[in-house]
Coordinates of C-alpha atoms in Angstrom, one line a residue:
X1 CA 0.0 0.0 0.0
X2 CA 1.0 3.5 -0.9
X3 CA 1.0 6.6 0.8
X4 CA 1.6 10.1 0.9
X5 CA 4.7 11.3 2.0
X6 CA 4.1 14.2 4.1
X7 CA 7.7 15.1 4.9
X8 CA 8.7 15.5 1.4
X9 CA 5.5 18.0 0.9
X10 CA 7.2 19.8 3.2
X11 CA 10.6 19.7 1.7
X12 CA 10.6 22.4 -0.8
X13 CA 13.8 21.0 -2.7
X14 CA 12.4 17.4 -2.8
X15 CA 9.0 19.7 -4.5
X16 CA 11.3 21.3 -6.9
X17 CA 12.9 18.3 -7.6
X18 CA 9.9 16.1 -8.1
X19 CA 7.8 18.9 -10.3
X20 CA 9.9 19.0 -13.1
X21 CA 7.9 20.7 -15.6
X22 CA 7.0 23.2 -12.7
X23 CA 3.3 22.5 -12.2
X24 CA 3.2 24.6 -9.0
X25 CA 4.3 27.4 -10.3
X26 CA 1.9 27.5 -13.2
X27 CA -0.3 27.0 -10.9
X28 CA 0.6 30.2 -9.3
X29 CA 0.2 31.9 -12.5
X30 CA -3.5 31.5 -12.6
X31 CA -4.6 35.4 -11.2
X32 CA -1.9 36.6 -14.1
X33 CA -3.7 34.3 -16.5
X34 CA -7.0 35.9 -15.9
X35 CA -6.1 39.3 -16.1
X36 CA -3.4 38.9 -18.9
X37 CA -6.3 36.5 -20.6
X38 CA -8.8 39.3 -20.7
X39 CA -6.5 41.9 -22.0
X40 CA -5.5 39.4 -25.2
X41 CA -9.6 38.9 -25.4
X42 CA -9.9 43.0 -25.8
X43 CA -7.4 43.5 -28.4
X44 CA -8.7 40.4 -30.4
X45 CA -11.9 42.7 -30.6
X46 CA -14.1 40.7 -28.6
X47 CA -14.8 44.1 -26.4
X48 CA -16.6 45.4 -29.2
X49 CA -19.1 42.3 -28.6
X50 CA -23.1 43.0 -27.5
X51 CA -26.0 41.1 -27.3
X52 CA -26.9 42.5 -30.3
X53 CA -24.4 40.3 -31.8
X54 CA -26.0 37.8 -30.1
X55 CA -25.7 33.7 -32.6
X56 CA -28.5 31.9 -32.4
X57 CA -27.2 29.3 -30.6
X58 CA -23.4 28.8 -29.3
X59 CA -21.6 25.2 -29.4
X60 CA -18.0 24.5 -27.3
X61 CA -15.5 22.6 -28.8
X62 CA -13.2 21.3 -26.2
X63 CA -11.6 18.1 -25.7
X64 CA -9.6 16.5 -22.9
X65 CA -8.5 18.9 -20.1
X66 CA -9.8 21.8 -22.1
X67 CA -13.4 20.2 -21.8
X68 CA -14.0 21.8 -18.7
X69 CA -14.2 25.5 -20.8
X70 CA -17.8 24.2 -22.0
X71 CA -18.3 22.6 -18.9
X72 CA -18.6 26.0 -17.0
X73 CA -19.8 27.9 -19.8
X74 CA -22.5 25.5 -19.9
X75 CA -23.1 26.1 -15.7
X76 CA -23.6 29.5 -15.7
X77 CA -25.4 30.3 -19.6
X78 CA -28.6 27.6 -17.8
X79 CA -29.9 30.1 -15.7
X80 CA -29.3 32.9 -17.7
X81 CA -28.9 32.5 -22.0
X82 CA -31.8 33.3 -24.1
X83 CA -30.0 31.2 -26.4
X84 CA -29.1 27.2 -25.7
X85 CA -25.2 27.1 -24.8
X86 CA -24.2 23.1 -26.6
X87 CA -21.1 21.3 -26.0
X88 CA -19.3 18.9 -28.8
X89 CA -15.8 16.9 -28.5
X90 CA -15.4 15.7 -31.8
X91 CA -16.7 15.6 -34.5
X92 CA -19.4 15.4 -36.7
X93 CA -20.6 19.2 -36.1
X94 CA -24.1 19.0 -35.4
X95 CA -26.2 19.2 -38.7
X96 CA -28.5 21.5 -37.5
X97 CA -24.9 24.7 -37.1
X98 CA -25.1 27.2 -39.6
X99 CA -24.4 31.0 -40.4
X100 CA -26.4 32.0 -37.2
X101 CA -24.5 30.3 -34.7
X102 CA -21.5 30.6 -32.8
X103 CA -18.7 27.9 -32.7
X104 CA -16.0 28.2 -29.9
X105 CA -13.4 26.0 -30.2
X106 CA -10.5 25.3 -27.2
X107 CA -7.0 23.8 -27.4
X108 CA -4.2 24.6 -25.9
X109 CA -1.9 23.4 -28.5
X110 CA -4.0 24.7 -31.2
X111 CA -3.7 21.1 -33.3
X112 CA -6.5 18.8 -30.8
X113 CA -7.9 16.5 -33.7
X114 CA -11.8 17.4 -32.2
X115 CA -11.9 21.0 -31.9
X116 CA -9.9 21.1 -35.2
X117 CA -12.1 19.3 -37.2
X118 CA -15.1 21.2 -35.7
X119 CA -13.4 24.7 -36.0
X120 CA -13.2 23.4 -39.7
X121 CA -16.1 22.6 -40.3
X122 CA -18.3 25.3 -38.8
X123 CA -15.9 27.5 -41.1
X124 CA -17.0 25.6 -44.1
X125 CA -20.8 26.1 -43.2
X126 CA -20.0 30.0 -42.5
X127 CA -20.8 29.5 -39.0
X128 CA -19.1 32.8 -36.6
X129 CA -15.9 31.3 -35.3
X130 CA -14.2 32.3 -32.2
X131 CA -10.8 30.0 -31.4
X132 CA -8.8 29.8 -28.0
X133 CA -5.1 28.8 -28.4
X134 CA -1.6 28.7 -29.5
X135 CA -0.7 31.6 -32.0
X136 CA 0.7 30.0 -35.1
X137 CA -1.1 27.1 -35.1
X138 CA -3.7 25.3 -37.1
X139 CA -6.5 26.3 -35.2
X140 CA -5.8 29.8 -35.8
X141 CA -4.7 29.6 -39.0
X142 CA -8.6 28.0 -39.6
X143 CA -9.8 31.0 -37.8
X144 CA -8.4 33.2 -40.0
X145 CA -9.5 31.8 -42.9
X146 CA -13.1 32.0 -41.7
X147 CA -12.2 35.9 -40.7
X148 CA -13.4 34.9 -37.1
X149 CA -11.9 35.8 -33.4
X150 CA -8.6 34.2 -32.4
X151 CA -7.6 34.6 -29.2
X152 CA -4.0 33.7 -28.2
X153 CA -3.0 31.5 -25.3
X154 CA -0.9 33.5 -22.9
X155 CA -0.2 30.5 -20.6
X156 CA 3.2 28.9 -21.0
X157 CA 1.6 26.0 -18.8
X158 CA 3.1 22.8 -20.1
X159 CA -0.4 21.3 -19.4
X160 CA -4.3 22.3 -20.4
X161 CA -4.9 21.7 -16.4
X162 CA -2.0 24.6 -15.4
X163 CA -3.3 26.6 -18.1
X164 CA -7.2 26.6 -17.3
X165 CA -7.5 30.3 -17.2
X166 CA -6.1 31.3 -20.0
X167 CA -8.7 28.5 -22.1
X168 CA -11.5 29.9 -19.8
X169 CA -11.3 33.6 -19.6
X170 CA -11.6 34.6 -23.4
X171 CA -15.0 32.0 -23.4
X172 CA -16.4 33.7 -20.3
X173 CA -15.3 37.4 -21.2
X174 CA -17.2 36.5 -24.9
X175 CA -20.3 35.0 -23.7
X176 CA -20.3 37.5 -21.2
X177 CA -20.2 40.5 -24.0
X178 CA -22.9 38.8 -25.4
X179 CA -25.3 38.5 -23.0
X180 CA -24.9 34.5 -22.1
X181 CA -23.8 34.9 -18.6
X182 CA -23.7 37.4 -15.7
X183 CA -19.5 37.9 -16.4
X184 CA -18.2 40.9 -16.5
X185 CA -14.6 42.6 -16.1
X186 CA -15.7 42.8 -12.2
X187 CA -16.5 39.2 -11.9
X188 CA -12.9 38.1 -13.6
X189 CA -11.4 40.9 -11.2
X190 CA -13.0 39.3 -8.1
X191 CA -11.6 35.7 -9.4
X192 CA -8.2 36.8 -10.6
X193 CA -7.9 38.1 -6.5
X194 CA -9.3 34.9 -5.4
X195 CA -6.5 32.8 -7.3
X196 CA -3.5 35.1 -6.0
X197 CA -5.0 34.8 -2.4
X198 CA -5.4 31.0 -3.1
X199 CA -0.8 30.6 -4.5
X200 CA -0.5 32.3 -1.4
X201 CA -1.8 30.1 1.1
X202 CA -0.8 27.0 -1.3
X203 CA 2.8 27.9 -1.7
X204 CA 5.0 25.2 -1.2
X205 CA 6.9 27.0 1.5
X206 CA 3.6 27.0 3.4
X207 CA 4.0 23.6 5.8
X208 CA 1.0 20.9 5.4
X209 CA -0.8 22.2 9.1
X210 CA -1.6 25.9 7.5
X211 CA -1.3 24.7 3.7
X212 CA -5.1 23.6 2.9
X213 CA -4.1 22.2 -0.5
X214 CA -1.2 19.7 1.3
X215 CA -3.8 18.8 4.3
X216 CA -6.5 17.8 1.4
X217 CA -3.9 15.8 -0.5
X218 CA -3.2 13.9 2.5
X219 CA -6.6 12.9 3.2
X220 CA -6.3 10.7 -0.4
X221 CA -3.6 8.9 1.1
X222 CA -4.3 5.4 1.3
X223 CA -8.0 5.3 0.3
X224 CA -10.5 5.0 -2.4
X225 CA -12.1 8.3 -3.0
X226 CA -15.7 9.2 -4.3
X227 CA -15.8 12.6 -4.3
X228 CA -19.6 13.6 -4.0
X229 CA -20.8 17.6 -5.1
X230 CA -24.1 18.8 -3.4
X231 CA -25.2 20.5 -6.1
X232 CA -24.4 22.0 -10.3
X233 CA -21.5 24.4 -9.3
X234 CA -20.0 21.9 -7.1
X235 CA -20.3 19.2 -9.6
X236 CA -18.6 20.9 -12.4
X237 CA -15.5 21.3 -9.7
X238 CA -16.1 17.7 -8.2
X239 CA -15.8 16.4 -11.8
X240 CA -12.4 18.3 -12.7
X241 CA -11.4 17.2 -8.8
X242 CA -11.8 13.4 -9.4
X243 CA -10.6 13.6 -13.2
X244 CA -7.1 15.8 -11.5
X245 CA -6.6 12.7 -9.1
X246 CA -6.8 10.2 -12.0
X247 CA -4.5 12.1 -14.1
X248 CA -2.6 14.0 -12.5
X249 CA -1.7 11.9 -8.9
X250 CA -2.7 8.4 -10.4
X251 CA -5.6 7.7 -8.1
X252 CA -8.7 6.2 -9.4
X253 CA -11.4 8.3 -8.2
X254 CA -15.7 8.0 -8.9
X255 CA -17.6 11.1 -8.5
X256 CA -21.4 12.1 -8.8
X257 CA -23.3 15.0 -8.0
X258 CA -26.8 15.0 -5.8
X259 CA -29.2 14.3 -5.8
X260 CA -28.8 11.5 -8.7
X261 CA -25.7 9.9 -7.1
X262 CA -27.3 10.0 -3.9
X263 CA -28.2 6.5 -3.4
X264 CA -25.4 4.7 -5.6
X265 CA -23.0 6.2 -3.4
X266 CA -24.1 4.8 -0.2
X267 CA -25.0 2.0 -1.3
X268 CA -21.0 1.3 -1.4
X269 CA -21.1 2.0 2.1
X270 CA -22.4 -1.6 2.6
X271 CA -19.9 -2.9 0.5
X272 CA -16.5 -4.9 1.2
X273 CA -14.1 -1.4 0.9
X274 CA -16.6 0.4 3.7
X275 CA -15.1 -0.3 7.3
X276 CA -18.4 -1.3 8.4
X277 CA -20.2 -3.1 6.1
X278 CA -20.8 -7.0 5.6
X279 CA -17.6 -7.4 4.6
X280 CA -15.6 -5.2 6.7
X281 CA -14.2 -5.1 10.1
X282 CA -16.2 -5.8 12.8
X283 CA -17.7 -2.3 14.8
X284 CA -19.3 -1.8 18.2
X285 CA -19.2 -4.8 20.9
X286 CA -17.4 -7.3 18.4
X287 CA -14.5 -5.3 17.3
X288 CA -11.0 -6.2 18.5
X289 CA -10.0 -2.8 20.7
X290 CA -5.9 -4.2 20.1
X291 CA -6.1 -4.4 16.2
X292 CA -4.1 -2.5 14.6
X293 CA -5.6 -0.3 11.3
X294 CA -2.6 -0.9 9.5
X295 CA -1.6 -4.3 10.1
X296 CA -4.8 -5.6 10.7
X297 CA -7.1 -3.7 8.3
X298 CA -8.2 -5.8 5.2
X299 CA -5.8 -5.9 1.9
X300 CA -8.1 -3.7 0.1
X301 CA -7.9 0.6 0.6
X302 CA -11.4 1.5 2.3
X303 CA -13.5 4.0 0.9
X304 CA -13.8 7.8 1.8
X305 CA -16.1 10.3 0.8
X306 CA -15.1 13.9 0.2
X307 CA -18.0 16.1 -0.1
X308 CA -17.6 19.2 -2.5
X309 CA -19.9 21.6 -1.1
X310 CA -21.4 25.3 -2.7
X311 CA -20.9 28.1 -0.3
X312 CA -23.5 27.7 2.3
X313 CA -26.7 29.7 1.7
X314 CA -28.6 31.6 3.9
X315 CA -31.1 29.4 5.2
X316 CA -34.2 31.9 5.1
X317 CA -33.7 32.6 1.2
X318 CA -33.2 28.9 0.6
X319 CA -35.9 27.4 -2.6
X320 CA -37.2 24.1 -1.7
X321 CA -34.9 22.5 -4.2
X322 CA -32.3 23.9 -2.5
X323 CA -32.8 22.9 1.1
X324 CA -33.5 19.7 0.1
X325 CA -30.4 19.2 -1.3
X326 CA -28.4 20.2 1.4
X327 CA -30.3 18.2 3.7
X328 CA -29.4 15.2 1.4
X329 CA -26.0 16.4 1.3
X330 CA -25.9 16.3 5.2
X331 CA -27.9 12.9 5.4
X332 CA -25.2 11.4 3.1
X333 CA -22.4 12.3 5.5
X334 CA -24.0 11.5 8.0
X335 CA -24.0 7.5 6.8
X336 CA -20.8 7.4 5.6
X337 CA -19.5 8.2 9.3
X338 CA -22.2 5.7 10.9
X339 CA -20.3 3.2 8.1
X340 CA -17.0 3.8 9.1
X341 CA -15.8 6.1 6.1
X342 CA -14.1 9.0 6.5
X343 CA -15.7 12.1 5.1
X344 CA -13.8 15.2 4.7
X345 CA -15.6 18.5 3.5
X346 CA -14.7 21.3 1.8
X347 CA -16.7 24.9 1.0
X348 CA -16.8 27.1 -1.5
X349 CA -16.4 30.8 -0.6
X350 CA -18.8 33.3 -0.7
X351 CA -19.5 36.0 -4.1
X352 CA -20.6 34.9 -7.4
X353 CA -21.1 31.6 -9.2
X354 CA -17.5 31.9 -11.0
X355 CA -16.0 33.2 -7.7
X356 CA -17.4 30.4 -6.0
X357 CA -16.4 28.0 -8.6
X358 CA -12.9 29.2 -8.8
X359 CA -12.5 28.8 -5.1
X360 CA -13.5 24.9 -5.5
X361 CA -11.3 24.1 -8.4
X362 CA -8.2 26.3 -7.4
X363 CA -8.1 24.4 -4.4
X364 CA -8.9 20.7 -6.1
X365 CA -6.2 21.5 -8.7
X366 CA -3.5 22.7 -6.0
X367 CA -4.7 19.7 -3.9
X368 CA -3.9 16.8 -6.7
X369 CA -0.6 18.3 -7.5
X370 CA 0.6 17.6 -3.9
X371 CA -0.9 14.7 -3.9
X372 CA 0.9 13.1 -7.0
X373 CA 4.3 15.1 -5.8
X374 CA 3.9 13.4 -2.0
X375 CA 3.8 9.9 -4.0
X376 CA 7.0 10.6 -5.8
X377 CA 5.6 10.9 -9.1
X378 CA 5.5 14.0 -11.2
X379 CA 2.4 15.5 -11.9
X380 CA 2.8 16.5 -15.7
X381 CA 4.7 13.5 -16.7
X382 CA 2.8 9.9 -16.9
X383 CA 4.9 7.2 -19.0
X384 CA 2.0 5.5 -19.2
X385 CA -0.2 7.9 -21.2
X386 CA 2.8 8.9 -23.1
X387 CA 3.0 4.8 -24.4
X388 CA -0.7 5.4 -25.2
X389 CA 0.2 8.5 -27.2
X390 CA 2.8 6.6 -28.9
X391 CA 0.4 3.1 -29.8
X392 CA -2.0 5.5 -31.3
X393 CA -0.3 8.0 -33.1
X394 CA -0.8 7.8 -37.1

């Protein structure tokens, strides 16, 4: 069994050793991003956008780590777009894109096969293009064929998951131009604040008792985890949470959101990985007081559930929908403890939804990196996935 090694996330050379391709620091980047981000979205034009320019419908392109742009786009145009917001990851382009609509396309690199081949073909149909990526690449060079909006990457992040901001900020600044969603220039302000305060208190310096990003990462030491969101803005973060620890620290992680998952999720608590189900170790009058957890404890890693919560509400303004759900969310915990799982929580803060969803994800995304660096493996770098990359490649 594997676990985190909390000494060397508090060894800043043994960090700096580890994170070769400097993860951390682009990490740290992520307020610059934003505001550097919005300034390349101005001078692409974009500022001169208005709901009068408004498609008649607008379809994401993203693939991979970049899938996450349409992911939040898609949060926070439900409540507010007159117009549906779609998301696609490869092709075909849906048949029903044309001249009135809006394709925005994602890659980092510029040359993902999906977003490519839908940037190409919404050209082809006259569609209004907007592209988020490398300069000099065939993504833009599609773009500018079409005469649409490129917007270029100013991220150096060696990875789509370091670079999130500079994907996400041009989509959000757009939409927001046009009406889609309640982002503005004060909104990206308020988040670009939020991620400086957040590489502060993350900073590798900062020791694992004050450093909430290395005291999350320890809680996946050693365990299964299903990471649970209470509600839409904490299930787009839970998503990219449980996706980070696959990827990025090499721990298989489930996720869901509630109130669907509600029930398949405890349902595992009865199972042979919970420490008190049928198959686990014996609670209450029967269990051995001398056995030891590690010696003792079955060969499988037990379950825990970390709950990704929105910011709490205030209870008087709460919709039925609402206070259900966090009753539910509440309920859930509740079992997993009775079961013998740990549960570990953690909050959104206050301000609006993208403040509130930054806050979740900065943390998730600071929180994986540690994990994967206090299991001696570096965060950007799989062999693995760079065989798969190989096998595949045409």
């Amino acid at each position: 069994m594997t676990w985190l090694d909390e000494a060397r996330l508090d060894d800043v050379a043994a960090l700096e050793a580890l994170d070769r391709k400097e993860a951390l620091r682009s990490l740290a980047t992520s307020g610059a991003q934003v505001r550097r981000s919005l300034l390349a979205a101005r001078e692409a034009g974009i500022d001169s956008w208005s709901p009068q320019d408004r498609p008649r419908s607008v379809l994401v392109a993203a693939i991979g780590g970049s899938a996450v742009v349409a992911d939040v786009l898609d949060l926070l145009a439900e409540p507010h777009s007159p117009v549906p917001v779609t998301t696609r990851h490869s092709a075909p382009l849906p048949g029903w894109v044309g001249p009135l609509d809006l394709v925005i396309a994602v890659s980092q690199s510029g040359r993902a096969a999906g977003p490519l081949a839908l940037a190409h073909e919404a050209a082809r149909r006259g569609a209004q293009l907007l592209t988020i990526g490398a300069a000099d690449s065939p993504l833009a060079d599609v773009c500018a064929r079409a005469r649409g909006t490129h917007v270029d990457l100013v991220s150096t992040a060696s990875s789509t998951r370091t670079a999130l901001w500079s994907l996400l900020t041009p989509a959000l600044y757009a939409a927001g131009r046009l009406g889609l969603v309640e982002v503005g220039e004060e909104v990206l302000e308020s988040v670009a604040t939020l991620l400086e305060a957040r590489a502060d208190e993350c900073r590798p310096s900062s020791e694992s008792f004050v450093n909430p990003a290395k005291d999350l990462a320890m809680a996946f030491s050693g365990v299964i985890p299903i990471v649970l969101a209470d509600g839409p803005l904490a299930g787009v973060a839970g998503r990219r949470l449980a996706s980070g620890l696959a990827r990025t620290a090499r721990i298989p992680a489930t996720h869901g959101t509630l109130p669907d998952a509600a029930a398949e999720v405890v349902a595992c608590f009865d199972g042979p990985l919970a420490g008190a189900g049928r198959f686990g170790a014996p609670r209450g009058p029967d269990a051995d007081i001398f056995a030891d957890p590690y010696l003792d404890a079955p060969a499988t890693l037990p379950l825990s559930l970390l709950l990704v919560r929105d910011a709490s509400p205030d209870p008087s303004r709460l919709t039925r929908v609402e206070a259900d759900r966090v009753n539910l969310a509440t309920a859930v915990a509740e079992s997993a403890r009775d079961a013998g799982v740990k549960v570990r929580e953690i909050e959104a803060s206050a301000g609006a939804p993208l403040v509130r969803l930054a806050s979740l994800m900065s943390l998730g995304d600071y929180a994986v990196t540690y994990a994967a660096l206090g299991l001696g493996v570096d965060p950007t770098d799989s062999p693995h996935v760079a065989d798969l990359r190989r096998r595949t490649d045409h």
